[in-house]
Short mmCIF file of C-alpha atoms and ligand atoms in Angstrom, two decimals:
data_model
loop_
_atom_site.label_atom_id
_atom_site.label_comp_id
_atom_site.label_asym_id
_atom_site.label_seq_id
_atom_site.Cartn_x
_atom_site.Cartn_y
_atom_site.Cartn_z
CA UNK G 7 85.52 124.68 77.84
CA UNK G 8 84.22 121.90 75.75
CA UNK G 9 85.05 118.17 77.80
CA UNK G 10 86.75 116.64 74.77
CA UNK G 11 89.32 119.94 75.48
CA UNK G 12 88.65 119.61 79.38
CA UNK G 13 90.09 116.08 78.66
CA UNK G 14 92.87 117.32 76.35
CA UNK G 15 94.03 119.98 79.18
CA UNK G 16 93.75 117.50 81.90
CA UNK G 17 96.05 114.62 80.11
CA UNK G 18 98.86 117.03 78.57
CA UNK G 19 99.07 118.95 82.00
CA UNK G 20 99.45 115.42 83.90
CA UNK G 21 101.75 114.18 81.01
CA UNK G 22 104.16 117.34 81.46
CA UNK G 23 104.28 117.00 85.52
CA UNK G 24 104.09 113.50 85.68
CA UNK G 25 107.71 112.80 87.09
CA UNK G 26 108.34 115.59 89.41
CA UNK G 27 104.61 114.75 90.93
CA UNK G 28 105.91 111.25 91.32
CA UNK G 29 108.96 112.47 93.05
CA UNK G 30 106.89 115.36 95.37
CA UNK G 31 104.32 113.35 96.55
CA UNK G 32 106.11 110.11 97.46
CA UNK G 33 105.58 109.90 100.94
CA UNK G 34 102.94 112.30 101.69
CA UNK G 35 100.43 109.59 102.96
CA UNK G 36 103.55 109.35 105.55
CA UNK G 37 102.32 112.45 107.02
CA UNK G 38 98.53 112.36 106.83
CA UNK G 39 97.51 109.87 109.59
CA UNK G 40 93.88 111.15 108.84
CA UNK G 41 93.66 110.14 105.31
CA UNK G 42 95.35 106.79 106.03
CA UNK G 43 92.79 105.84 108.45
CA UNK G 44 90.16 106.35 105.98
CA UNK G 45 92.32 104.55 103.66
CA UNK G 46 92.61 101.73 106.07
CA UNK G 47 88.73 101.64 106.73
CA UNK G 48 87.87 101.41 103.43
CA UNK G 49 90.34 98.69 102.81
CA UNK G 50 88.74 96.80 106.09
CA UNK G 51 85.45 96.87 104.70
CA UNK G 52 86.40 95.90 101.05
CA UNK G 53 88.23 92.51 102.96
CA UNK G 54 85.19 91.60 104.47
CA UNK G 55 82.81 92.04 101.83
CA UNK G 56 84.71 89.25 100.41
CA UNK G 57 88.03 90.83 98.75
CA UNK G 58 87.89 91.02 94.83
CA UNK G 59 89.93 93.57 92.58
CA UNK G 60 89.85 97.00 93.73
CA UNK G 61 90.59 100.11 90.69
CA UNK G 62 92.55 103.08 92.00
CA UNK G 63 90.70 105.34 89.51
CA UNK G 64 92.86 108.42 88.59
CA UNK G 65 95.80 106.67 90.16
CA UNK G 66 98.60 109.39 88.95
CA UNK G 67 102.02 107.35 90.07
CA UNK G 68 100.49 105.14 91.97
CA UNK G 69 101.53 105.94 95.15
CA UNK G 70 98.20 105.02 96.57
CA UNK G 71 97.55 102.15 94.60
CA UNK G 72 100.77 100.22 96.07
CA UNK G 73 99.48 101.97 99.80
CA UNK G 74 96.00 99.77 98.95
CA UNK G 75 98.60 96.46 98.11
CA UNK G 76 99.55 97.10 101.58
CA UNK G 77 96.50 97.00 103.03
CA UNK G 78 95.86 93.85 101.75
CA UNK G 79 93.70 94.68 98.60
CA UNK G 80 94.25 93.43 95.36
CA UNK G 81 94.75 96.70 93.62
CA UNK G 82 95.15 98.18 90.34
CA UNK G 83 95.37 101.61 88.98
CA UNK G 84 93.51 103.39 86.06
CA UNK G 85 94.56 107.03 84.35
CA UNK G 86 94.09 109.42 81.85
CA UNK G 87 97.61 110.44 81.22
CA UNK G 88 99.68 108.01 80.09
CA UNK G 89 102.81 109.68 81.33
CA UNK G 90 101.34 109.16 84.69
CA UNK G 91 100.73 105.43 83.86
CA UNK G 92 104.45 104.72 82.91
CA UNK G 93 105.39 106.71 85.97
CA UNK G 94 103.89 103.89 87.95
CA UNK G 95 105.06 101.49 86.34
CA UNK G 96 108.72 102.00 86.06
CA UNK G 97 107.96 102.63 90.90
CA UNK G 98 105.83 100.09 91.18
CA UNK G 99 106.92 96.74 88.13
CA UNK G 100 104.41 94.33 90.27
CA UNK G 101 101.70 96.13 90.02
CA UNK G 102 99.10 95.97 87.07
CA UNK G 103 98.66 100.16 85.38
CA UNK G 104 96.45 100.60 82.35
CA UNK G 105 95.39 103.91 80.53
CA UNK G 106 91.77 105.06 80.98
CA UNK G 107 88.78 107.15 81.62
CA UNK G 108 86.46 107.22 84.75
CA UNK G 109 83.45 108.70 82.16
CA UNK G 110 83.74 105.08 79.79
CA UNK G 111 85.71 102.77 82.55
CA UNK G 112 87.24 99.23 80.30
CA UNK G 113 85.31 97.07 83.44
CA UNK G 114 82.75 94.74 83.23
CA UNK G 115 79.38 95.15 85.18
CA UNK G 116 79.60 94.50 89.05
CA UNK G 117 83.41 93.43 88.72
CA UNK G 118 85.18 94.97 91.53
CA UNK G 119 84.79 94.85 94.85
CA UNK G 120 86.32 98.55 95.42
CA UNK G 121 87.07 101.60 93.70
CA UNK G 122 89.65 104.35 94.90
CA UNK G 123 88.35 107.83 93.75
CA UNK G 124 91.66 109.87 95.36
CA UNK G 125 91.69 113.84 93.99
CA UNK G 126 91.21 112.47 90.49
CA UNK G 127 87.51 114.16 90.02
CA UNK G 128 88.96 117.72 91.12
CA UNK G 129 89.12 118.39 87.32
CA UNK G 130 86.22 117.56 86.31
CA UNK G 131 83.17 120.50 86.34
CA UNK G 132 80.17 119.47 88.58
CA UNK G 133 78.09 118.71 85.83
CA UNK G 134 80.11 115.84 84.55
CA UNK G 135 80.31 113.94 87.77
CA UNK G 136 77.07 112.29 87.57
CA UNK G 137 78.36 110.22 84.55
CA UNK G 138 81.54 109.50 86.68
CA UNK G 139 79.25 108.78 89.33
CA UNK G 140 77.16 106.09 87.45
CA UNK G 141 80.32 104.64 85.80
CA UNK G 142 81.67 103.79 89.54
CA UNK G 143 78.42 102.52 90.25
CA UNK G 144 78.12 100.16 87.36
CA UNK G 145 81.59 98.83 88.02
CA UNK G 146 81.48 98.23 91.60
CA UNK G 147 79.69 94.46 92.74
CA UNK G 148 76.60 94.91 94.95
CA UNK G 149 78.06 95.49 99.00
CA UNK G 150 81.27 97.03 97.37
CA UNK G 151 82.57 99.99 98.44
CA UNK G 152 84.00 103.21 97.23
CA UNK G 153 86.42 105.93 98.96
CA UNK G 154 86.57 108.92 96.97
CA UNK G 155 88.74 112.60 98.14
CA UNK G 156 88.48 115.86 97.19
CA UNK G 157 89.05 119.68 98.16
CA UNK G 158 85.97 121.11 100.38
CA UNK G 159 85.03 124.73 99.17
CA UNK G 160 82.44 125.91 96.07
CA UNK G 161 84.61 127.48 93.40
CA UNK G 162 86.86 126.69 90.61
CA UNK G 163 90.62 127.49 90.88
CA UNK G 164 92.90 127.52 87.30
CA UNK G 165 96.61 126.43 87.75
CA UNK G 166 98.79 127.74 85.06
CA UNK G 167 101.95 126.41 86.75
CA UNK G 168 102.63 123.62 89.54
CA UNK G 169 104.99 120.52 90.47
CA UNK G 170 107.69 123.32 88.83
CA UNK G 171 105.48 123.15 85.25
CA UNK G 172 103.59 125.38 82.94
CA UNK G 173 100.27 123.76 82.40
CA UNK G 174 96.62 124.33 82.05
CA UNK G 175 94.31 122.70 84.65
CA UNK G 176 91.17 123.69 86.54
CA UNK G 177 91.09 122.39 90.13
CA UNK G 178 86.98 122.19 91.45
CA UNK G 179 86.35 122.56 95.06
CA UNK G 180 83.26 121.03 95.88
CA UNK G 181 81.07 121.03 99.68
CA UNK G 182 80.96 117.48 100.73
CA UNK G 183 77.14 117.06 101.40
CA UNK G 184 77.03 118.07 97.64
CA UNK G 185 79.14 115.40 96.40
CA UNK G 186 77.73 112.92 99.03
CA UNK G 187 73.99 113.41 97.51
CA UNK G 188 75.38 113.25 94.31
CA UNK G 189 77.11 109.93 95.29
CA UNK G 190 73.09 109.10 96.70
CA UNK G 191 71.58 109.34 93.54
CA UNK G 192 73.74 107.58 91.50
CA UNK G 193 73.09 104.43 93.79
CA UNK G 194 75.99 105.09 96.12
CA UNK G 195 75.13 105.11 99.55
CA UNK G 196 77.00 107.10 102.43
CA UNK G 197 78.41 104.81 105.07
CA UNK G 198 80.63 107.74 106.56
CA UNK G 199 82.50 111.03 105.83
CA UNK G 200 85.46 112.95 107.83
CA UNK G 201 86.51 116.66 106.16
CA UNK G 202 89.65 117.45 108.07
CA UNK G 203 91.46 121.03 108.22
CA UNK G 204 94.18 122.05 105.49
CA UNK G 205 97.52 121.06 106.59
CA UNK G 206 100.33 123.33 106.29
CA UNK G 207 100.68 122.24 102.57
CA UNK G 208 97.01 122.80 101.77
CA UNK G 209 94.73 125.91 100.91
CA UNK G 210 91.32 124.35 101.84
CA UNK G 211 89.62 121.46 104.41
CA UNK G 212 89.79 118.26 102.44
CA UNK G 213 86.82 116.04 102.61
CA UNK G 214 86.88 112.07 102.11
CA UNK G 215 83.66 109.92 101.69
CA UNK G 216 83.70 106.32 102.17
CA UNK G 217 80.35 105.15 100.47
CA UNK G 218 78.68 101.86 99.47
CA UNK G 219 76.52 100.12 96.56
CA UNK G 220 73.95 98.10 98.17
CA UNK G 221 73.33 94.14 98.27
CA UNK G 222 70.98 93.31 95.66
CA UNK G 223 67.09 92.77 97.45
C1 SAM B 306 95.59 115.20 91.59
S1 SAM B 306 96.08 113.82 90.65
C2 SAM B 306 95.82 112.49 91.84
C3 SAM B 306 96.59 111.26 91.46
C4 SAM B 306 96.58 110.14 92.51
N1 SAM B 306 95.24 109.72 92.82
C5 SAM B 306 97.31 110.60 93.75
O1 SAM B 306 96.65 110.89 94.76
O2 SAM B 306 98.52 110.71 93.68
C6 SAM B 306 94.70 113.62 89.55
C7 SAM B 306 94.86 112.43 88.60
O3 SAM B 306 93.59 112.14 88.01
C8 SAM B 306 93.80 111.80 86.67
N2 SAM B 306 92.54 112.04 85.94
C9 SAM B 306 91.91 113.23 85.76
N3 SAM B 306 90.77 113.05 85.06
C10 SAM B 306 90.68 111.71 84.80
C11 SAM B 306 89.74 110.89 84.10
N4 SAM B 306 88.66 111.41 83.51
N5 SAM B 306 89.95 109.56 84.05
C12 SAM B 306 91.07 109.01 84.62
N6 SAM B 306 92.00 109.73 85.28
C13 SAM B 306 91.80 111.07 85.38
C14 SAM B 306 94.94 112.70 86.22
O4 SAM B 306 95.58 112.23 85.05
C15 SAM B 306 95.84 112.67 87.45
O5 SAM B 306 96.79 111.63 87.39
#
């Protein structure tokens, strides 16, 4: 599949199951003390590097963007589907949404202090990440950090229904020292990982990487 079609897929399919995501996933984090710790972490060390915007890149509803607000960030969200975008807008009016791409991010250089990477790259093929990789390093300020989850395995999945939809989506499974090298070369370093077992929910271990641009010498 060509990536301007990848992209096409990806959108329509999030367009289609934008509401009843919304409404599924509402208070998962309520049930995943795991992934809020990390969550939490990476919210500790954005506040003292210094605060500064933080993009929740692939936001969907925005159910995790307004769980960042909590935390004490000053937090945004960026998608590809604009049905997901007015989805968080119409749950969440005091928070800022805009429609977007992680492969040509609208941020100037070094602007935020972190980004939010949460199951949005589990469409996109291995080869592409390295673009998305060096688009999250461009955007992020030197000492800024970056949380990004995923699904642990080595294969690619298709969905041709979900969240009670017809659609057309690959889901990418990826093993986390993969994705943390990968993070490595594109500037990002490691600071810590934790890949946790499925939950009763989940088919696979799900892996979550806090990492880190460094201070400029
Ligand atoms: C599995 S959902 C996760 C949504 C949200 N992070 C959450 O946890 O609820 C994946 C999201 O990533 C978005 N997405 C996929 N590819 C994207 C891209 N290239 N740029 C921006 N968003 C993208 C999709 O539109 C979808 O909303």
């Amino acid at each position: 599949m060509t990536t301007t079609r990848r992209t096409h897929t990806t959108r329509a399919s999030y367009d289609t199951v934008a509401a009843d995501y919304a409404e599924l996933l509402r208070n998962e984090l309520a049930n995943k003390p795991l992934d809020r710790a990390m969550l939490a972490a990476f919210a500790e060390h954005v506040r003292a590097g210094g605060d500064g915007p933080v993009a929740d890149l692939g936001c969907g509803p925005g159910r995790v963007t307004v769980h960042l607000e909590g935390l004490g960030l000053d937090a945004y969200g960026i998608d590809l589907s604009p049905e997901m975008v007015a989805t968080a807008r119409l749950a969440h009016p005091h928070l800022r949404f805009e429609v977007g791409t992680m492969t040509a991010l609208d941020i100037e250089d070094e602007a935020l202090a972190g980004a939010l990477v949460w199951y949005s790259t589990v469409h996109t093929p291995l080869d592409e990440l390295p673009v998305m990789f060096a688009e999250f390093h461009r955007v992020l300020a030197p000492g800024g950090h970056l949380l990004i989850a995923f699904k642990v395995g080595d294969e690619r999945v298709h969905l041709d229904h979900a969240y009670g939809h017809d659609l057309d989506l690959d889901v990418y499974r990826f093993p986390p020292q993969l994705i943390a090298e990968l993070l490595g070369h594109a500037g990002l370093a490691e600071v810590a990982r934790l890949v946790r077992e499925a939950d009763a929910r989940e088919k696979t271990p799900q892996a979550f990487i806090l990492a880190r641009k460094p201070e400029r010498e």
